[in-house]
Amino acid sequence: MSVAGNGSGPAIEYRGVFKAFDEPVLSGVTLSVERGEMFALFGPSGTGKSVLLKTTIALVTPDRGDVMVGGESVYFGGRDVLERIRRKVGFVFQYAALFDSLTVFENIEIGIPEENLKRMGANAVAQRVWESLELVNLDPKQVLGKLPSELSGGMKKRVGIARAISGRPEILLWDEPTTGLDPVNTAAIERLITQLSEDLHVTSLLVTHDIEGGLDMCDRVAMLEGGSLRFCGSPDDFRASDDAVVKAFIDRKAAIAALDTLEIR
Amino acid sequence: MSRQSSSVWAPSRFAGRFFVSVERWSRFIAEHAGQIGLLIWNMLAACARLRVPRRDILRQLHIIGIQSVPIVVVAAALIGVVTSQQGGYQMQSQIPLYIMGSVVVESVVLEMGPVLTAIVMIGRVGARITAELGTMKVSEQIDALQSVGRDPVEILAAPRVLAMIISMPLLVSMANLVGITTGMISAQYTLGLGQETFFYGARLFWHSYDIVYSLLKALVFGAAIPIIAIHMGLRTSGGAEGVGRATTHAVVFMTLTILVIDALFPPLFLN
Ligand SMILES: Nc1ncnc2c1ncn2[C@@H]1O[C@H](COP(=O)(O)OP(=O)(O)OP(=O)(O)O)[C@@H](O)[C@H]1O
Ligand SMILES: [Mg+2]
């Protein structure tokens, strides 16, 4: 896995991203994630965290604004730039999004860029798939030949993570990677995220509802609420914040109090 | 609002509603036309850059072409019989019986062969493509494909369209042969029209252009069906119900398109 890419500037930069479906979802999100950084994004359910992640590689096209990845524009750079960006970004989907007609092996193999597949040869590819499964704490012997419909929810999720890392991306976007996993597997995934960042300088943008986990692991955190950033700063500042919404996310008592006073849905 | 005032306003309200619906319809048509145009353009680009996986084309040729042979043959056989029987029923007394040869051959080759094969393929292949891609769309598999740097147009759309464009002329040729054969046999048994007389009549009005016309139809239908099916599949939203809805709409859209294209063929190509 290579150290941060060519060019300069932040790994990911959201520039005034607007997106409305039936109602406005993102109303001008500006945020940058530095190279090699681990960044956690919190926020109530339905505020557009998944939508924001998807705008990073043009799976959802914003109505206004742009996203820069490694200094290149996702929306104004043309087809080749977008292709290059998608090759160096790995995406962990909230609901795994495995290809249901492909086996686990094929699902992970497809995460490796086409030109690398040709160069690597069959053995190296099989080796890479195997390693990726071990990294997400799955037994390759057991799952390689299975179809997604034969896996449990938590196993699917981890196969989705294996697919995202098999191409050795420089940047990883994690949409709730540990939601629905047992504590041991949660620890395995958290260790994987940390390792990727520390050993290989992979940039990670992590959407999670596990606030404590996010605050412990990440260099910076942000809170998306009501279509824009409510907070962006260090974990310590987050813990010390006076903001009622932020407090409600840290403290169970504050959350209960917020049920009656704040407009969080 | 009192009854009187509402009746005074009725015409302009009607006009207002009319314009709103015209506006909505034109936006609807423009949106579909734009998306289909883009899809075709991207597909041509993918083919030009030789980025369509050959393995997928072969797989689709098997599913779309070879597996459709039985149903196409059965449909064509029945069409031949029906055309010949109906023709025979209308053709008593004055009209010479050898005309039947021409009636069967021309209606099978010019119309029944291509159109009925297309209708069969809408049900067998078009609906399947929409449901397949629609399910992939609503379960984020299309997103996932893009996220790993693969292009759904190259990997999913182009192989299906190419396979269909290759298959349709072959299937229609087969349908034509089968339909003519069963029509001839049926004429022999029910009208006592011998083979030689049948072909004498057929040759009398035959232009070799007719086969070009038939295969041209096959080609155009073969492109239109999968393109609409893919377009409808890729814009599916709303879970299982959405997939069902998209598939129904796609079948209606494909059927109407085939019939409209079919209606345009005589003025464009039969002069
Ligand atoms: N494809 C879509 N079509 C219409 N509306 C959408 C679409 N995708 C997302 N939305 C809407 O955008 C809003 C944000 O959705 P999103 O999935 O980003 O939420 P989220 O912050 O990830 O929530 P959660 O924590 O529950 O995953 C929701 O109100 C949702 O209804
Ligand atoms: Mg989400």
XYZ file of C-alpha atoms in Angstrom, chain A residues 54 57 59 79 86 93 97-100 110 112 114 117 163, chain B residues 49 51 139-141 143-151 154:
30
model
C -21.089 8.506 -1.304
C -16.593 8.848 -5.213
C -22.053 7.420 -6.162
C -13.795 10.352 -16.517
C -12.190 5.259 -7.404
C -20.933 -0.019 2.609
C -23.624 -4.490 -0.713
C -22.031 -7.768 -1.766
C -22.589 -9.074 -5.291
C -25.121 -11.767 -4.600
C -13.232 -7.670 -7.738
C -8.496 -5.404 -6.832
C -8.288 -4.687 -13.162
C -5.299 -8.389 -11.472
C -13.432 -6.280 -0.579
C -12.380 1.046 -26.218
C -13.537 -2.733 -22.621
C -29.343 -3.378 -2.988
C -26.456 -0.958 -3.733
C -24.613 -3.547 -5.834
C -22.847 1.464 -6.278
C -20.476 -1.223 -5.051
C -19.433 -2.028 -8.604
C -18.625 1.622 -9.234
C -16.820 1.890 -5.909
C -14.335 -0.781 -7.011
C -13.702 1.155 -10.201
C -15.770 -1.015 -12.531
C -18.204 0.519 -14.975
C -19.101 -2.004 -19.568
